[in-house]
Short mmCIF file of C-alpha atoms in Angstrom, two decimals:
data_model
loop_
_atom_site.label_atom_id
_atom_site.label_comp_id
_atom_site.label_asym_id
_atom_site.label_seq_id
_atom_site.Cartn_x
_atom_site.Cartn_y
_atom_site.Cartn_z
CA MET A 524 139.75 -132.51 -94.68
CA PRO A 525 142.11 -131.31 -91.93
CA PHE A 526 140.32 -130.28 -88.74
CA ILE A 527 141.61 -126.72 -88.93
CA ASP A 528 140.01 -126.29 -92.38
CA SER A 529 136.59 -127.08 -90.91
CA LEU A 530 136.76 -124.08 -88.57
CA PRO A 531 135.31 -120.62 -89.32
CA HIS A 532 137.42 -117.87 -90.85
CA VAL A 533 138.89 -115.55 -88.22
CA LYS A 534 140.75 -112.24 -88.07
CA GLY A 535 143.04 -113.56 -85.36
CA ARG A 536 145.34 -116.60 -85.41
CA LEU A 537 144.51 -120.28 -85.81
CA VAL A 538 147.49 -122.56 -85.19
CA GLU A 539 147.33 -126.31 -85.73
CA ASN A 540 149.04 -128.73 -83.31
CA ALA A 541 150.10 -125.76 -81.19
CA PRO A 542 152.50 -126.48 -78.27
CA LEU A 543 150.92 -125.58 -74.93
CA SER A 544 153.87 -126.43 -72.69
CA ARG A 545 155.42 -123.04 -73.39
CA LEU A 546 152.16 -121.38 -72.30
CA SER A 547 151.99 -123.24 -68.98
CA TRP A 548 154.04 -122.13 -65.98
CA PHE A 549 154.77 -125.82 -65.30
CA ARG A 550 156.29 -126.01 -68.82
CA THR A 551 154.66 -129.39 -69.39
CA GLY A 552 151.88 -130.85 -71.49
CA GLY A 553 150.96 -131.76 -75.03
CA PRO A 554 149.68 -129.57 -77.90
CA ALA A 555 146.28 -128.17 -78.69
CA ASP A 556 144.62 -129.63 -81.76
CA VAL A 557 144.10 -125.97 -82.73
CA LEU A 558 144.98 -122.80 -80.80
CA PHE A 559 142.81 -119.74 -81.49
CA GLU A 560 143.92 -116.24 -80.47
CA PRO A 561 141.07 -113.83 -81.32
CA ALA A 562 141.83 -110.39 -82.73
CA ASP A 563 139.11 -108.80 -80.58
CA GLU A 564 135.78 -109.56 -78.91
CA ALA A 565 133.90 -109.41 -82.22
CA ASP A 566 136.27 -112.01 -83.67
CA LEU A 567 135.64 -114.29 -80.69
CA VAL A 568 131.86 -113.83 -80.95
CA SER A 569 131.86 -114.58 -84.68
CA PHE A 570 133.97 -117.71 -84.22
CA LEU A 571 131.73 -119.11 -81.49
CA ARG A 572 128.59 -118.43 -83.51
CA HIS A 573 129.88 -120.37 -86.49
CA VAL A 574 132.06 -123.16 -85.06
CA PRO A 575 130.35 -126.58 -85.16
CA GLY A 576 128.59 -127.38 -81.90
CA ASP A 577 130.42 -130.68 -81.42
CA VAL A 578 133.88 -129.07 -81.40
CA PRO A 579 135.31 -129.05 -77.85
CA ILE A 580 136.28 -125.56 -76.67
CA THR A 581 138.80 -124.90 -73.87
CA VAL A 582 139.89 -121.47 -72.65
CA ILE A 583 143.27 -120.66 -71.10
CA GLY A 584 145.02 -117.53 -69.90
CA VAL A 585 148.73 -117.24 -69.13
CA GLY A 586 148.84 -120.76 -67.69
CA SER A 587 149.67 -119.71 -64.13
CA ASN A 588 147.24 -122.09 -62.40
CA LEU A 589 147.03 -124.72 -65.11
CA LEU A 590 148.23 -128.26 -65.71
CA VAL A 591 148.05 -129.39 -69.35
CA ARG A 592 148.08 -133.17 -69.57
CA ASP A 593 150.67 -134.89 -71.77
CA GLY A 594 148.26 -136.00 -74.49
CA GLY A 595 147.33 -132.43 -75.35
CA VAL A 596 143.90 -130.83 -75.63
CA GLU A 597 141.20 -131.94 -78.05
CA GLY A 598 139.39 -129.44 -80.24
CA VAL A 599 140.06 -125.71 -80.02
CA VAL A 600 141.95 -123.97 -77.23
CA ILE A 601 141.13 -120.26 -77.04
CA ARG A 602 143.70 -117.91 -75.57
CA LEU A 603 142.91 -114.25 -75.03
CA GLY A 604 146.18 -112.46 -75.64
CA ARG A 605 147.44 -108.94 -76.06
CA ALA A 606 144.24 -107.73 -77.76
CA PHE A 607 142.43 -108.30 -74.45
CA SER A 608 145.02 -106.81 -72.11
CA GLN A 609 144.00 -103.13 -72.09
CA ILE A 610 143.55 -101.37 -68.74
CA ASP A 611 141.63 -98.08 -68.47
CA VAL A 612 141.15 -95.99 -65.34
CA ARG A 613 138.12 -93.70 -65.21
CA GLY A 614 137.50 -91.89 -61.95
CA ASP A 615 137.56 -94.54 -59.24
CA VAL A 616 136.73 -97.42 -61.61
CA VAL A 617 139.40 -99.61 -63.19
CA LYS A 618 138.38 -101.38 -66.41
CA ALA A 619 140.50 -104.27 -67.61
CA GLY A 620 140.47 -106.78 -70.44
CA ALA A 621 140.38 -110.45 -69.51
CA GLY A 622 143.90 -110.91 -70.83
CA ALA A 623 145.35 -108.24 -68.51
CA MET A 624 147.66 -109.56 -65.81
CA ASP A 625 146.27 -109.04 -62.31
CA VAL A 626 149.53 -107.47 -61.21
CA HIS A 627 149.25 -104.91 -64.03
CA VAL A 628 145.75 -103.98 -62.87
CA ALA A 629 147.10 -103.34 -59.37
CA ARG A 630 149.92 -101.19 -60.73
CA ALA A 631 147.59 -99.15 -62.96
CA ALA A 632 145.36 -98.42 -59.97
CA GLN A 633 148.35 -97.40 -57.85
CA LYS A 634 149.64 -95.00 -60.49
CA ALA A 635 146.18 -93.41 -60.60
CA GLY A 636 146.15 -93.02 -56.81
CA LEU A 637 143.47 -95.65 -56.29
CA THR A 638 143.41 -98.10 -53.39
CA GLY A 639 141.53 -101.39 -52.95
CA LEU A 640 143.21 -103.41 -55.68
CA GLU A 641 146.62 -103.84 -54.05
CA PHE A 642 145.87 -107.52 -53.36
CA MET A 643 145.95 -108.23 -57.10
CA VAL A 644 149.72 -107.82 -57.08
CA GLY A 645 149.72 -111.11 -55.17
CA VAL A 646 147.46 -112.95 -57.62
CA PRO A 647 149.32 -114.67 -60.47
CA GLY A 648 147.46 -114.85 -63.77
CA THR A 649 144.95 -112.77 -65.66
CA VAL A 650 141.63 -111.08 -64.99
CA GLY A 651 139.78 -113.68 -67.05
CA GLY A 652 141.04 -116.49 -64.88
CA ALA A 653 140.57 -114.59 -61.62
CA LEU A 654 136.86 -113.95 -62.17
CA PRO A 655 135.27 -117.43 -62.07
CA MET A 656 137.57 -118.71 -59.33
CA ASN A 657 137.12 -115.61 -57.14
CA ALA A 658 140.88 -115.26 -56.87
CA GLY A 659 142.22 -113.48 -53.85
CA ALA A 660 145.20 -112.79 -51.64
CA TYR A 661 145.91 -111.31 -48.23
CA GLY A 662 142.30 -111.14 -47.11
CA VAL A 663 140.75 -109.60 -50.24
CA GLU A 664 138.99 -111.39 -53.11
CA ILE A 665 137.60 -110.49 -56.52
CA LYS A 666 134.08 -110.49 -55.03
CA ASP A 667 135.07 -107.52 -52.86
CA VAL A 668 135.95 -105.24 -55.80
CA LEU A 669 134.08 -106.47 -58.89
CA ILE A 670 131.38 -104.21 -60.34
CA HIS A 671 130.49 -106.20 -63.44
CA ALA A 672 132.03 -108.35 -66.17
CA HIS A 673 131.30 -109.27 -69.77
CA GLY A 674 131.47 -112.82 -71.05
CA VAL A 675 130.65 -114.73 -74.22
CA ASP A 676 128.89 -118.10 -74.14
CA ARG A 677 129.49 -121.16 -76.31
CA TYR A 678 127.02 -119.86 -78.91
CA GLY A 679 128.50 -116.38 -79.25
CA HIS A 680 126.00 -114.53 -77.08
CA VAL A 681 127.44 -111.71 -74.95
CA HIS A 682 126.39 -111.52 -71.29
CA GLU A 683 126.90 -108.82 -68.68
CA LEU A 684 127.10 -110.09 -65.12
CA ARG A 685 127.09 -107.99 -62.00
CA ALA A 686 129.03 -109.18 -58.97
CA ALA A 687 125.88 -110.64 -57.34
CA ASP A 688 125.27 -112.82 -60.42
CA PHE A 689 128.46 -114.78 -59.71
CA ASN A 690 127.24 -116.08 -56.35
CA PHE A 691 130.86 -116.03 -55.22
CA GLY A 692 132.24 -118.48 -52.68
CA TYR A 693 135.75 -119.38 -51.59
CA ARG A 694 137.69 -119.85 -54.84
CA SER A 695 134.40 -120.51 -56.60
CA SER A 696 131.44 -118.92 -58.31
CA ASN A 697 128.14 -119.90 -59.91
CA PRO A 698 128.87 -123.03 -62.03
CA GLU A 699 127.30 -121.27 -65.02
CA THR A 700 130.18 -118.77 -65.07
CA LYS A 701 132.49 -121.60 -66.07
CA ASN A 702 130.59 -121.77 -69.38
CA LEU A 703 131.49 -118.18 -70.23
CA ILE A 704 134.62 -116.76 -71.81
CA PHE A 705 135.14 -113.51 -69.93
CA THR A 706 136.42 -110.65 -72.06
CA ARG A 707 136.51 -107.64 -69.70
CA ALA A 708 135.62 -106.48 -66.21
CA SER A 709 135.25 -103.33 -64.12
CA PHE A 710 136.53 -102.98 -60.56
CA GLN A 711 135.64 -100.50 -57.83
CA ALA A 712 138.55 -98.70 -56.19
CA HIS A 713 138.85 -95.66 -53.92
CA THR A 714 141.04 -92.59 -53.82
CA GLY A 715 144.20 -93.06 -51.79
CA ASP A 716 147.80 -91.97 -51.36
CA PRO A 717 149.92 -93.41 -54.20
CA ALA A 718 152.95 -93.73 -51.91
CA GLU A 719 151.00 -95.65 -49.26
CA ILE A 720 149.44 -97.88 -51.92
CA LEU A 721 152.86 -98.62 -53.39
CA PHE A 722 154.23 -99.44 -49.95
CA ARG A 723 151.44 -101.97 -49.35
CA MET A 724 152.00 -103.55 -52.77
CA GLU A 725 155.72 -103.87 -52.06
CA GLU A 726 154.91 -105.51 -48.73
CA ILE A 727 152.70 -108.07 -50.47
CA SER A 728 155.33 -108.77 -53.12
CA ALA A 729 158.06 -109.17 -50.49
CA GLU A 730 155.91 -111.54 -48.45
CA ARG A 731 155.21 -113.66 -51.52
CA GLN A 732 158.89 -113.73 -52.43
CA GLU A 733 159.81 -114.85 -48.92
CA SER A 734 157.13 -117.50 -48.47
CA GLN A 735 156.49 -118.91 -51.96
CA PRO A 736 158.70 -120.51 -54.64
CA ILE A 737 158.50 -117.52 -56.99
CA GLY A 738 160.35 -117.88 -60.29
CA THR A 739 160.08 -121.69 -60.40
CA ARG A 740 158.13 -123.97 -62.70
CA THR A 741 154.98 -124.21 -60.63
CA GLY A 742 151.23 -123.81 -60.93
CA GLY A 743 150.70 -121.72 -57.82
CA SER A 744 148.56 -122.97 -54.94
CA THR A 745 147.78 -126.59 -55.71
CA PHE A 746 144.87 -127.25 -53.35
CA LYS A 747 142.11 -125.10 -51.91
CA ASN A 748 142.19 -124.38 -48.20
CA PRO A 749 139.54 -126.54 -46.51
CA GLU A 750 137.13 -124.57 -44.33
CA GLY A 751 138.90 -123.47 -41.18
CA LYS A 752 142.21 -125.07 -42.19
CA LYS A 753 145.27 -124.34 -44.31
CA ALA A 754 146.19 -126.82 -47.04
CA TRP A 755 149.93 -126.39 -46.53
CA GLU A 756 149.67 -127.25 -42.82
CA LEU A 757 147.76 -130.44 -43.61
CA ILE A 758 150.29 -131.40 -46.29
CA ASP A 759 153.16 -130.73 -43.89
CA ALA A 760 151.49 -132.74 -41.14
CA ALA A 761 151.12 -135.67 -43.54
CA GLY A 762 154.89 -135.66 -44.14
CA CYS A 763 154.71 -134.59 -47.77
CA ARG A 764 157.09 -131.62 -47.75
CA GLY A 765 159.81 -132.31 -50.34
CA MET A 766 158.10 -135.49 -51.61
CA ARG A 767 159.08 -136.38 -55.20
CA ILE A 768 158.00 -138.44 -58.18
CA GLY A 769 160.65 -138.09 -60.86
CA ASP A 770 161.26 -134.38 -61.34
CA ALA A 771 157.93 -133.45 -59.79
CA GLN A 772 158.35 -132.25 -56.22
CA VAL A 773 156.32 -130.82 -53.35
CA SER A 774 158.01 -127.49 -52.62
CA GLU A 775 160.05 -127.43 -49.42
CA LYS A 776 159.54 -123.67 -49.21
CA HIS A 777 155.72 -123.81 -49.37
CA CYS A 778 154.28 -127.30 -49.51
CA ASN A 779 151.01 -126.31 -51.18
CA PHE A 780 153.07 -125.73 -54.33
CA LEU A 781 154.13 -128.48 -56.72
CA LEU A 782 157.29 -127.94 -58.76
CA ASN A 783 158.70 -129.16 -62.04
CA LEU A 784 162.39 -129.43 -61.26
CA GLY A 785 163.25 -129.78 -64.93
CA SER A 786 161.89 -132.75 -66.85
CA ALA A 787 158.72 -133.71 -64.98
CA THR A 788 155.78 -134.81 -67.10
CA ALA A 789 152.27 -133.59 -66.44
CA ALA A 790 151.40 -137.17 -65.46
CA GLN A 791 154.09 -137.16 -62.77
CA ILE A 792 152.91 -133.81 -61.40
CA GLU A 793 149.31 -135.01 -61.28
CA GLU A 794 150.35 -138.34 -59.75
CA LEU A 795 152.28 -136.48 -57.08
CA GLY A 796 149.27 -134.29 -56.34
CA GLU A 797 147.03 -137.33 -55.97
CA ALA A 798 149.62 -139.01 -53.70
CA VAL A 799 149.59 -135.91 -51.50
CA ARG A 800 145.78 -135.95 -51.36
CA ALA A 801 145.82 -139.62 -50.34
CA LYS A 802 148.39 -139.07 -47.58
CA VAL A 803 146.54 -136.05 -46.21
CA LEU A 804 143.26 -137.98 -46.19
CA GLU A 805 144.88 -140.93 -44.42
CA LYS A 806 146.65 -138.74 -41.84
CA THR A 807 144.02 -136.07 -41.14
CA GLY A 808 140.72 -137.30 -42.58
CA VAL A 809 140.54 -134.19 -44.77
CA GLU A 810 140.09 -134.58 -48.53
CA LEU A 811 141.92 -131.80 -50.35
CA GLU A 812 140.33 -130.31 -53.44
CA TRP A 813 142.45 -129.33 -56.44
CA GLU A 814 142.74 -125.59 -57.04
CA ILE A 815 144.96 -126.02 -60.08
CA ARG A 816 142.92 -126.52 -63.23
CA ARG A 817 143.79 -129.72 -65.11
CA ILE A 818 142.88 -130.00 -68.79
CA GLY A 819 143.41 -132.33 -71.72
CA ARG A 820 144.12 -135.98 -72.36
CA THR A 821 146.67 -138.27 -70.78
CA ALA A 822 149.34 -139.67 -73.08
CA GLU A 823 147.59 -143.04 -72.88
CA GLU A 824 144.26 -141.55 -73.91
CA GLN A 825 145.91 -139.81 -76.84
CA THR A 826 147.60 -143.03 -77.98
CA SER A 827 144.35 -145.01 -77.84
CA ALA A 828 142.52 -142.23 -79.70
#
């Protein structure tokens, strides 16, 4: 029996052998055995309650900080799409679905005359991805504005977590949060001047445009900043700016970004990242930690399987 036929009935979409390269900003990687796009939270809960426990589950957003390996992803990949992208402003609280783009949350707050969420215009990706990694930009992080969030565990149980439950750190949170599929969150904002808020958002956008390779095939910041240091400065000091393997390149504009110049494979991008880590360790004694999330099988692993 085909694998897809062994999965529970859903209201949303189940797609077999679904290409993931088009869903990754790197535009690389193999397919998902099955891609599931739930119709709503109830559909997600029902699926998780009935899917066999030995089926691997992987969750992705818009693929902004993601490297999908060339052999694809085993089991079911869950993607929270348009059904989870609603944004609702009530008083000084902004409620957003996990599929909502961070930039759209910032814009909704600005239109409502609310300040505090401007930084989200500088965070690529969705709310669901921003939560467990405590995404941030320009001195503000998710931990500074989160009120609470709802997530579903592997067995279909819904959990409500307050900000303190995440035990947020720099680009990290309680490891248990990584076992949840976040569906929605509420953020605390404050009344402000819409014009001033817009001005600050435009400043952030302009600074990103000037300093980062916006509009390229990239996965955003590749490595976390080590405590007290900046990853890009370490990479530059190790002589890695512009370094290439095939069509994978360290950005010359901002060397904590890896680029796919056209036909790079995920393996080449990952190999380049590991080469950068090795050079930085040799030159500075600092071991960089990946910030980009890497999922799936290598092409060799897929062939042997």
